[in-house]
XYZ file of C-alpha atoms in Angstrom:
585
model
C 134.876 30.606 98.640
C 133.610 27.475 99.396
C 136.278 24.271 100.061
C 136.266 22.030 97.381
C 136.558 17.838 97.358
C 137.229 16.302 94.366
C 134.155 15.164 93.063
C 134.908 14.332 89.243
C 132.182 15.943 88.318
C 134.548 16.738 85.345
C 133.423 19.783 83.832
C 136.740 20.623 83.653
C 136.526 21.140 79.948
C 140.183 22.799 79.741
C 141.577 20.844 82.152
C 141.096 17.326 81.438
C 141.944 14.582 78.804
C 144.615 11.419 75.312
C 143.819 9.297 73.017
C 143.694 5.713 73.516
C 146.622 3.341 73.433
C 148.505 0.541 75.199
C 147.944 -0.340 78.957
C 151.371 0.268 80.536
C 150.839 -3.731 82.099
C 151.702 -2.699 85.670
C 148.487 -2.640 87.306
C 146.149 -5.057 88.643
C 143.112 -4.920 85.896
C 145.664 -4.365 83.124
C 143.997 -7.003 80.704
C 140.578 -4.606 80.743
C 139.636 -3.630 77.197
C 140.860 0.143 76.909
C 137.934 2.887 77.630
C 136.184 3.757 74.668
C 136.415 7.321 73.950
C 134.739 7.209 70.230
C 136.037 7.997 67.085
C 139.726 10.071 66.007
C 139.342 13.740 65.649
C 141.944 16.723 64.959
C 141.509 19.439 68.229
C 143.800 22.535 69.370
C 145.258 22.678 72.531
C 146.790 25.841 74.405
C 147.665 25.975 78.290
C 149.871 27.842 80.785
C 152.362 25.499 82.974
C 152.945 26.709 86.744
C 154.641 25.475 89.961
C 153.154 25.729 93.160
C 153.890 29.053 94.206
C 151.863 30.354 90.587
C 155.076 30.758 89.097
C 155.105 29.953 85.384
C 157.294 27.557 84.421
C 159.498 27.206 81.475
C 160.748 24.711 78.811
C 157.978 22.288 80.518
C 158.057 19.741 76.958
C 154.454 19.427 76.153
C 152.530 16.163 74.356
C 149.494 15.824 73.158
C 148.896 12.157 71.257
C 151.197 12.876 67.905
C 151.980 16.700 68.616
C 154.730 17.937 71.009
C 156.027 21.943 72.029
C 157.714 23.611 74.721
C 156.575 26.059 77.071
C 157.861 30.087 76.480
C 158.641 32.344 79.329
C 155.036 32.661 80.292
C 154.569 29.000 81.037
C 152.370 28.822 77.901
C 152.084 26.504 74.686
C 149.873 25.927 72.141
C 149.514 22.347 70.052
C 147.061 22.695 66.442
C 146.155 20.025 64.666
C 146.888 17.145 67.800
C 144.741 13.709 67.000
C 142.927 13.243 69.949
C 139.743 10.796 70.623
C 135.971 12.796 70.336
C 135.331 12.464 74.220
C 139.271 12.454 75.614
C 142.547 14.106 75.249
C 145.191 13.719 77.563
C 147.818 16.334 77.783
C 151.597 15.395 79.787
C 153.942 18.528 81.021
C 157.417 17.255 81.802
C 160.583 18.914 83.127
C 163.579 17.620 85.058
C 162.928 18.665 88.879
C 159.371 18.363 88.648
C 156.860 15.162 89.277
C 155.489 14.818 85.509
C 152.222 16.663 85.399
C 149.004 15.599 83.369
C 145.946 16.830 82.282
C 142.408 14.624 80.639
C 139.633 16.595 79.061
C 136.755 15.925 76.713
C 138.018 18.337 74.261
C 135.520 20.628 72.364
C 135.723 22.481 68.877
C 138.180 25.630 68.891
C 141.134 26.114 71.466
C 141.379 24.107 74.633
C 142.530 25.483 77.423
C 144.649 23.689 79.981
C 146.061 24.634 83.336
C 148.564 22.239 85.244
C 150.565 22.890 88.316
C 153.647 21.285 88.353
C 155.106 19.775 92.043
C 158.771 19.751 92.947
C 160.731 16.721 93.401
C 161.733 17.247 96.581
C 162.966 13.678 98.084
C 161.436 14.245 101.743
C 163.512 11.073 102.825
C 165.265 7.792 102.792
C 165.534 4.342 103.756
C 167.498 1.572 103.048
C 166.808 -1.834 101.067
C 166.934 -5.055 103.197
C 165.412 -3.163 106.230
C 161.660 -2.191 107.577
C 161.341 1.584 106.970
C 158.766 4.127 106.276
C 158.638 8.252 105.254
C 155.642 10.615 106.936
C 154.520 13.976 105.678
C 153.539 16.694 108.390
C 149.694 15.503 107.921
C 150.024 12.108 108.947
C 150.208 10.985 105.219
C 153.197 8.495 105.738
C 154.534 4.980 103.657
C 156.062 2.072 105.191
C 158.692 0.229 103.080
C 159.669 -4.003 103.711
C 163.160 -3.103 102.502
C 162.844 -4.857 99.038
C 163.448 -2.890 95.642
C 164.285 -3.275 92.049
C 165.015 -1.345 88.949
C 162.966 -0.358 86.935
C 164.527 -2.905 84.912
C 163.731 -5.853 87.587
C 167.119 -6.426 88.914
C 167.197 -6.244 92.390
C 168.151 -3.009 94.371
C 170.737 -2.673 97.409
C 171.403 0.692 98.853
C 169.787 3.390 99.945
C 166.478 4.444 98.498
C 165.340 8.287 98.306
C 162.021 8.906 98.786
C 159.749 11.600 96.649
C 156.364 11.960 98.564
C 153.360 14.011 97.641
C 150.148 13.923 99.521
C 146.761 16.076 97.684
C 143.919 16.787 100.019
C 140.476 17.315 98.379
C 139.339 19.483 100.197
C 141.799 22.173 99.012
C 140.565 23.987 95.926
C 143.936 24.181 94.354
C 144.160 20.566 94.000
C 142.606 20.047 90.813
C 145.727 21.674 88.864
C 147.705 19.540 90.450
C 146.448 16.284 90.498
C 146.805 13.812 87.315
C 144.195 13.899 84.681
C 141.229 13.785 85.969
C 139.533 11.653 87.952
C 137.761 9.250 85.157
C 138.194 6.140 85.755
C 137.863 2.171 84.408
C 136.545 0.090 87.565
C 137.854 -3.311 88.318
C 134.785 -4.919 85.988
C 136.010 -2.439 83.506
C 133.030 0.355 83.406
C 133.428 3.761 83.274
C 133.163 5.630 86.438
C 133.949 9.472 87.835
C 135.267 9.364 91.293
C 134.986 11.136 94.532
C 138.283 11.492 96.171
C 139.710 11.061 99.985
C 143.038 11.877 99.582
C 145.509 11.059 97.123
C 149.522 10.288 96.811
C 152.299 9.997 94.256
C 155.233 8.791 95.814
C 158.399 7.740 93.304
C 161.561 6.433 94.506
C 165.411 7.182 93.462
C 168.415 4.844 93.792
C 172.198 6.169 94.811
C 173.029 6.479 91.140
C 168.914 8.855 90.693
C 167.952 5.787 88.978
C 164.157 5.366 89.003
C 163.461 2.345 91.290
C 159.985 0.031 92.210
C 158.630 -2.223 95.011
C 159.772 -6.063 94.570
C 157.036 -7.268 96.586
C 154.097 -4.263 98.211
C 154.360 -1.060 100.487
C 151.535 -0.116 102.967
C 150.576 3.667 102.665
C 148.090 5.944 105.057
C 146.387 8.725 103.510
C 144.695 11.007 106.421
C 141.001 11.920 105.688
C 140.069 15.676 105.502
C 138.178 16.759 108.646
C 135.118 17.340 106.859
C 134.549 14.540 105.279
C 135.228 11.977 107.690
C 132.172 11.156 109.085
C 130.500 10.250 105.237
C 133.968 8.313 104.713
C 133.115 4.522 104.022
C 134.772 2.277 106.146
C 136.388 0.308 103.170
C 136.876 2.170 100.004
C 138.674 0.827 96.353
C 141.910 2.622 95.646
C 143.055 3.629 92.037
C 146.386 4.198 90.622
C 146.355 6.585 87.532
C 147.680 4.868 84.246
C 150.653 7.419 83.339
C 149.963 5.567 79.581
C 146.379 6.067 79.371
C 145.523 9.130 81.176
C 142.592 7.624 83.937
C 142.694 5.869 86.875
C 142.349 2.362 87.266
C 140.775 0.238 90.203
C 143.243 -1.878 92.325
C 142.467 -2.766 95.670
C 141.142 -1.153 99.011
C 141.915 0.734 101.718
C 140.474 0.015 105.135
C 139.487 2.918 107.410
C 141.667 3.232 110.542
C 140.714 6.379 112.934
C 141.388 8.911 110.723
C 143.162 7.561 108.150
C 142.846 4.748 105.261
C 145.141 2.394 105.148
C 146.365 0.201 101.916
C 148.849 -2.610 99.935
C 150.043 -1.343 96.953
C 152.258 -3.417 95.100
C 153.450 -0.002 93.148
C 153.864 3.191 92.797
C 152.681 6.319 91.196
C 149.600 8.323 91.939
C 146.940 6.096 94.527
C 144.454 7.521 95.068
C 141.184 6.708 97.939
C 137.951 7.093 95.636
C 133.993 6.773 95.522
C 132.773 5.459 92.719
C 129.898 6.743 90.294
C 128.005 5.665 86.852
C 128.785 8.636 84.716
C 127.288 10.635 81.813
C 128.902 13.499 79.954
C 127.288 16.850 80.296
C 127.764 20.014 78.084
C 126.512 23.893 78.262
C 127.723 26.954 76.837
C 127.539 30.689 78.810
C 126.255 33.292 77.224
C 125.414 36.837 78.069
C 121.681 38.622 78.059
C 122.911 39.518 73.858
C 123.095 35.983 73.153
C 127.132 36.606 72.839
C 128.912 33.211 74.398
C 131.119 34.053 77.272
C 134.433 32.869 77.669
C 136.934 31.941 80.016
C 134.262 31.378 82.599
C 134.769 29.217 85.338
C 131.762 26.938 85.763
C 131.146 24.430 88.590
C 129.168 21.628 89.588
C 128.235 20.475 92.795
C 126.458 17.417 94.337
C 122.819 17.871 96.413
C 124.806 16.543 99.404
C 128.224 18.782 99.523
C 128.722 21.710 99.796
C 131.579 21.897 97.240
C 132.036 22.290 93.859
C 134.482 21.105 91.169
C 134.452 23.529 88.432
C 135.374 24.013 84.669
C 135.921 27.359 82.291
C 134.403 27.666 78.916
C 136.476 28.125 76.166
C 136.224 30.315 73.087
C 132.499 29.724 72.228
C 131.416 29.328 75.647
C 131.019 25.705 75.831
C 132.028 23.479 78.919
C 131.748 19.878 78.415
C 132.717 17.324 80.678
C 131.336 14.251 82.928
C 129.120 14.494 85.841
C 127.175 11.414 87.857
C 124.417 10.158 86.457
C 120.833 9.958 88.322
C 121.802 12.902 90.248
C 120.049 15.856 90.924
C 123.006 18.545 91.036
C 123.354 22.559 90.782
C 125.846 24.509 88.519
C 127.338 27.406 89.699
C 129.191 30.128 87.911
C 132.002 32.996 88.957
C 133.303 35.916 87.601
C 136.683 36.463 87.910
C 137.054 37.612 91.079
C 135.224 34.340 92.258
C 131.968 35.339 93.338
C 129.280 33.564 92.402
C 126.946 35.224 89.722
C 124.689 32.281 88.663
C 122.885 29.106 90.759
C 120.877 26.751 88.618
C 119.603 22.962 89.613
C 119.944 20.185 86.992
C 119.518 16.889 86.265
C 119.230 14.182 86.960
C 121.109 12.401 83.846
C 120.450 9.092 82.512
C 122.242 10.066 79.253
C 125.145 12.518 77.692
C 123.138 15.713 77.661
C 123.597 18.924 76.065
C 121.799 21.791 78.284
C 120.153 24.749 76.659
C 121.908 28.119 76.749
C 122.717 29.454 80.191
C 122.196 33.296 80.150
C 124.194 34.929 82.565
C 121.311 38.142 82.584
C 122.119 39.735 85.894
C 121.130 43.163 85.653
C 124.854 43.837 88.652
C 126.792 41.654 86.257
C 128.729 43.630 83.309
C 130.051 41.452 80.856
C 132.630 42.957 78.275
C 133.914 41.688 75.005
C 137.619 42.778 75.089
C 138.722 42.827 71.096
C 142.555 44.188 69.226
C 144.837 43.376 66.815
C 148.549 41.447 67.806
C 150.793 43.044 65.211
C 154.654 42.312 64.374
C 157.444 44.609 64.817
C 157.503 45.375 60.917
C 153.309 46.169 60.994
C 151.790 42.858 59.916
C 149.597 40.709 61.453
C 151.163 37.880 63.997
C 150.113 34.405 63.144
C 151.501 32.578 65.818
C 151.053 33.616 68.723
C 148.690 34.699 72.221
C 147.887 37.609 74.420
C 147.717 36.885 77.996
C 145.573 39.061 79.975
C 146.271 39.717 84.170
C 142.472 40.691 85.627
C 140.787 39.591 89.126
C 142.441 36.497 90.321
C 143.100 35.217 86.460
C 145.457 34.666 83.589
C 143.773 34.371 80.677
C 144.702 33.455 77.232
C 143.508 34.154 73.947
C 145.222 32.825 71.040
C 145.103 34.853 67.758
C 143.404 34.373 64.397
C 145.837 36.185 61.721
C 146.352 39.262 64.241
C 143.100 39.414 65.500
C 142.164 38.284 69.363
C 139.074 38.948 71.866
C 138.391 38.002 75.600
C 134.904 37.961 76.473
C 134.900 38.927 80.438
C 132.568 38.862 83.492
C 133.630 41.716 85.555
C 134.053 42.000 88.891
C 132.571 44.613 89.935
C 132.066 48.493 88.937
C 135.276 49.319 91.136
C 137.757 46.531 90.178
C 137.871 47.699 86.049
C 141.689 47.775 85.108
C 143.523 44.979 83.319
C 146.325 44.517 81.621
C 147.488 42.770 78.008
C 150.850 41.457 76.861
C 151.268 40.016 73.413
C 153.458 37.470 72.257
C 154.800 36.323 68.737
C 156.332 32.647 68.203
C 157.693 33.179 64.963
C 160.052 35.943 66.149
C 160.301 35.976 69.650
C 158.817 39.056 70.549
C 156.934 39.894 72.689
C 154.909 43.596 73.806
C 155.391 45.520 76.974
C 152.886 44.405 80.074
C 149.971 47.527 79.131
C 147.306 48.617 80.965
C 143.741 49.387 80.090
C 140.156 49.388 81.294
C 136.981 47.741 80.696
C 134.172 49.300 78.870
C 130.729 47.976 78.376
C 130.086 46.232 76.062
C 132.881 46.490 73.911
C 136.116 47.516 74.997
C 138.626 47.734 71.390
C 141.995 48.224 72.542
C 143.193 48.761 68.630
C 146.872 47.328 68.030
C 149.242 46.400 70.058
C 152.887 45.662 68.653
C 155.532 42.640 69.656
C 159.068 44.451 69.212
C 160.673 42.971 72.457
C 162.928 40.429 71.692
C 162.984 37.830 74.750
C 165.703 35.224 73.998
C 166.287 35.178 77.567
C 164.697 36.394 80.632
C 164.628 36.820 84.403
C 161.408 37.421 86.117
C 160.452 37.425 89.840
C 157.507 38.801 92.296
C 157.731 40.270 95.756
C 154.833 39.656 97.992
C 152.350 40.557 95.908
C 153.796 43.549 93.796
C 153.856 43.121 90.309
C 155.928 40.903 88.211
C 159.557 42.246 87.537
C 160.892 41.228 84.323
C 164.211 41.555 83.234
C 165.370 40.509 79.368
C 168.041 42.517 78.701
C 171.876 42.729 79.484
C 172.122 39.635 80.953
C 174.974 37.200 81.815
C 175.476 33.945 82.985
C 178.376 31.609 83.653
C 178.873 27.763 85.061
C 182.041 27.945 86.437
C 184.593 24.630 86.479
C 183.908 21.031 88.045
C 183.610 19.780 91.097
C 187.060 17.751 90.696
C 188.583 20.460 88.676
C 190.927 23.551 90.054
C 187.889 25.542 89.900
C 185.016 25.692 92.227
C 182.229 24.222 90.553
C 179.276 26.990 90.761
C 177.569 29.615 88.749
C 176.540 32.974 88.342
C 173.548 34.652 86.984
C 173.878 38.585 87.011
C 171.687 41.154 84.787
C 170.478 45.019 84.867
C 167.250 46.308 83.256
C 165.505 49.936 82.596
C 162.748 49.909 84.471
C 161.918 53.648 84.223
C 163.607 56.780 82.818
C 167.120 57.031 84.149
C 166.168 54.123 86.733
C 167.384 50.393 85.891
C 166.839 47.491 88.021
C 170.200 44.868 88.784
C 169.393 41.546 89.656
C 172.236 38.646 90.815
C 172.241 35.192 91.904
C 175.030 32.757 92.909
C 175.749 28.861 93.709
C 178.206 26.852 94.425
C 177.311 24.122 92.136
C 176.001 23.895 88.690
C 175.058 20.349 89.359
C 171.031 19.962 88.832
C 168.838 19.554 91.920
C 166.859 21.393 94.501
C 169.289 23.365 97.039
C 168.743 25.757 100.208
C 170.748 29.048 100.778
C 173.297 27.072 102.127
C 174.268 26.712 98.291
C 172.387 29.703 96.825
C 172.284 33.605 97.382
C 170.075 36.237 95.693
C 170.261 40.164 95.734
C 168.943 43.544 94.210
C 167.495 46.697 95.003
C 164.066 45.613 95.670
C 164.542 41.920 97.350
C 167.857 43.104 99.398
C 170.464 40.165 100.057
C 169.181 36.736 100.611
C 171.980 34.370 101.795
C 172.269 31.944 104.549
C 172.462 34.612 106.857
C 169.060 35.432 106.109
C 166.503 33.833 107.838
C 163.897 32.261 104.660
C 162.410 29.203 103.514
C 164.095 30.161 100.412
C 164.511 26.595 97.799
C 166.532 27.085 94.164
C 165.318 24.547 91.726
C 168.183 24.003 89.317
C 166.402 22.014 86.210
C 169.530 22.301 83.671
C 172.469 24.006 82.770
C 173.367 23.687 79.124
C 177.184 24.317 77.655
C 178.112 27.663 76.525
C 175.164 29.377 74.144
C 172.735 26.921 75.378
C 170.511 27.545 78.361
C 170.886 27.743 82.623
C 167.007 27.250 83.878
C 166.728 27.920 87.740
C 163.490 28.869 89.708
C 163.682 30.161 93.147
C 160.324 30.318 95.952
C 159.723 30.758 98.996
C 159.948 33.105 102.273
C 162.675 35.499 103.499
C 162.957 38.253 106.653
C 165.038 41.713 106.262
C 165.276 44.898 107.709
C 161.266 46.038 106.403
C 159.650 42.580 107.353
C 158.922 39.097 105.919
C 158.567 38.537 102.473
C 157.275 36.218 99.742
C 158.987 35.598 96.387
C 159.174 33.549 93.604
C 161.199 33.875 90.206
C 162.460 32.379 87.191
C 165.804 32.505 85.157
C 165.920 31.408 81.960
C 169.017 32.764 80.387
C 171.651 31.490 78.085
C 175.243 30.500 79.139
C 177.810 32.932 77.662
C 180.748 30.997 79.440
């Protein structure tokens, strides 16, 4: 597939948008009258949280305006009733160990769905206060420091500083999950604009103590420009920090072009980020198949006459899309199945005003669309209430909340070949959840009948290999964080667990430290092993990182994920896993 720079042409219906409220005061236009994003309006919100290896993440704490929830074992939450603004909603993921993660969209009637990747903390440096010093990334991305800091409090800092650095390139498709919000934002004369990024940063700084710490006076940062758009790249360009408080990015300062690089003051920090500016309009269609019969969870992108890249949105349970887009611009729409090929290329515009587009009709006589429809039942037989199924198909989770039992997917499949998917099922109220089952896709309809939550998943332990399926293991676990790191004891802890997998057949699973102290740690600290991933030690030769978020006194929770590469005796492997599992001493 085509490489993708951020554009906000913001048809990112399910990933973007919060209502309005209180500039946070730190930023250089911070007396602008708030955006304008109409009238109050009650919306439902459902997502999946993941890191950046497509892990899900748990216990991410979720806000949306008045509404807060936590995200299960799947990385997934759903908010009703949240009281948003007509055209915005902003949506905030949060857990120790991770950068907070956002999400902006114009949210539309029935469930929106939002995706955010969440990026480790990792402090990639430090320097010390009182002296000239500056932090690069591999890419050239790299901020130089004039020794002066304070507290987030405003007394001054001495010590060393750690540094947390994070550099997005637009050209990368993933980026959009991973960047903050969207990219709306207020210009310095206070107008609305969508942006087209060149490269974007969030760097956040830590005192001896963790304490959050700011600039006293400014910091010069370098953002490298992507290869292929360098020779379009202006040789000044406005830079934007994104307004944690407000959920868009506001203009402060510029960036001068230097070889192949801009080059900027900021006098703060959080996400910069090095943007064209463009008048917007907000633009809305819904999919639907040759029956009339709206299509969702169809991703749907938008791309400018002169790029070659798009920047893309999925529909949600009626089909619609809404989002913003440049005005005056002739542009072309694009859609993909779920395999990402490209099944539909239309021109619009241009736009002088918010438009709604007639129907598009995805009537490809090669393109089989399916309306997947079953029933989410309880362990006693009744209907679930509260809860999802999440199907696996193509390159795609997909979600599908359910209405009193009932749920449906409506699906572009791949191709004739590429027909199996699975379901699992999950009820809130009781914590259960179904098995991972398989089926396959029949045209139209496929009805896979009921399916029943009876698994009980207080706690869990999941993690892939390469790309084999997810293991999950929720039974007969145990966990332990052994003494202090003053005490008699070694401070440490222990995570060990065994699982039927198949008749006769179970599956062990183990993982040690030597500290039960929260952070990101190396082998040097942490060792997996079971059947399937062998030992993985310091011995081993990986890229292996263990991301301890929390661990909670007896009965309450130890939440450690684990990703990267290892070698062994059959070759070099990926993985990536969760624990989530409760502390029984």
């Amino acid at each position: 597939m085509t490489s993708k720079r951020l554009l906000i042409l913001v048809l990112l219906f399910p990933f973007l948008f919060n209502n309005c409220s209180s500039d946070s005061g730190i930023d250089g236009n911070s007396n602008a009258t708030p955006l304008n994003f109409g009238s109050e309006v009650t919306k439902n919100f459902t997502g999946q949280i993941l890191d950046e290896s497509n892990n899900p993440v748990s216990n991410v704490a979720i806000t949306v305006a008045n509404k807060t929830a936590t995200t299960d074992v799947n990385g997934v939450f759903i908010i009703n009733n949240a009281t948003v603004r007509d055209k915005f909603a902003f949506v905030t993921a949060k857990k120790a160990g991770y950068l907070d993660g956002s999400r902006s969209l114009v949210p539309t009637n029935g469930m929106n769905n939002v995706r955010i990747t969440l990026l480790s903390g990792t402090i990639v440096g430090t320097v010390n206060s009182g002296a000239t010093g500056s932090i690069s990334l591999a890419n050239g991305a790299k901020v130089t420091f004039d020794g002066n800091f304070k507290t987030e409090t405003g007394q001054a800092y001495s010590g060393v500083v750690s540094v947390i650095m994070k550099h997005l390139d637009p050209t990368d498709a993933t980026t959009v999950d991973k960047m903050p919000g969207m990219l709306l934002a207020q210009n310095a004369s206070g107008e609305e604009r969508v942006l087209e990024s060149y490269g974007m940063m969030n760097i956040e700084l830590r005192g001896a103590a963790s304490q959050k710490l700011q600039l006293s006076t400014t910091a010069q940062i370098e953002m490298p420009i992507a290869t292929s758009q360098l020779s379009a790249s202006p040789t000044t360009i406005p830079l934007w920090h994104f307004d944690e408080t407000l959920g868009y990015w506001k203009e402060e300062g510029a960036a001068t072009k230097q070889g192949t690089k801009y080059v900027g003051t900021v006098s703060h920090f959080s996400w910069w980020n090095c943007d064209a500016q463009f008048p917007t309009v907000r633009l809305s269609v819904t999919v639907v198949n040759s029956n009339a019969t709206p299509l969702a969870n169809v991703r749907v992108g938008i791309r400018r006459a002169t790029n070659s890249y798009t920047v893309n949105g999925t529909t949600n349970g009626q089909g619609l899309v809404s989002g913003l887009v440049p005005a005056n611009e002739t542009l072309t729409m694009v859609v993909f199945d779920s395999c990402g090929n490209i099944v539909s290329t239309t021109t619009i515009g241009p736009f002088s005003a918010d438009t709604t587009l007639p129907n598009l009709v995805i009537a490809n006589s090669t393109i089989q669309s399916t309306l997947v429809q079953g029933n989410l039942l309880k362990c006693d037989g009744t209907n679930v209430t509260n809860g999802y199924v999440l199907m696996r198909y193509g390159n795609q989770n997909q979600l599908a909340t359910v209405t009193n039992g009932t749920f449906s997917f409506t699906m572009l499949v791949c191709s004739a070949t590429n027909t199996g998917f699975s379901l699992q099922g999950f009820d809130y109220d009781n914590l259960q959840t179904t098995n991972s089952i398989n089926f396959t896709f029949t045209s139209p309809t496929t009805n896979v009948g009921n399916i029943t939550a009876c698994n009980s998943i207080s706690e869990f332990i999941s993690y892939r290999i390469d790309t084999n399926a997810v293991r999950y293991i929720i039974a007969n676990i145990t966990a332990s964080g052994r003494g202090t790191a003053s005490g008699t004891t070694a401070a440490g802890l222990s995570i060990s667990a065994y699982d039927t997998i198949a008749p006769n057949t179970t599956q062990g699973f183990n993982l040690y430290g030597n500290t039960n102290i929260p952070g990101i740690y190396t082998t040097s600290m942490f060792s997996i092993s079971s059947a399937d991933i062998g030992s993985i030690n310091v011995q081993t030769v990986n890229t292996v990182s263990f991301n301890l978020s929390s661990v909670g006194a007896v009965g309450q929770y130890i939440d450690i994920t684990f990703n990267g590469t290892y070698t062994n005796s059959t070759g070099s492997h990926t993985i990536t896993g969760v624990a989530h599992v409760i502390r029984d001493n």
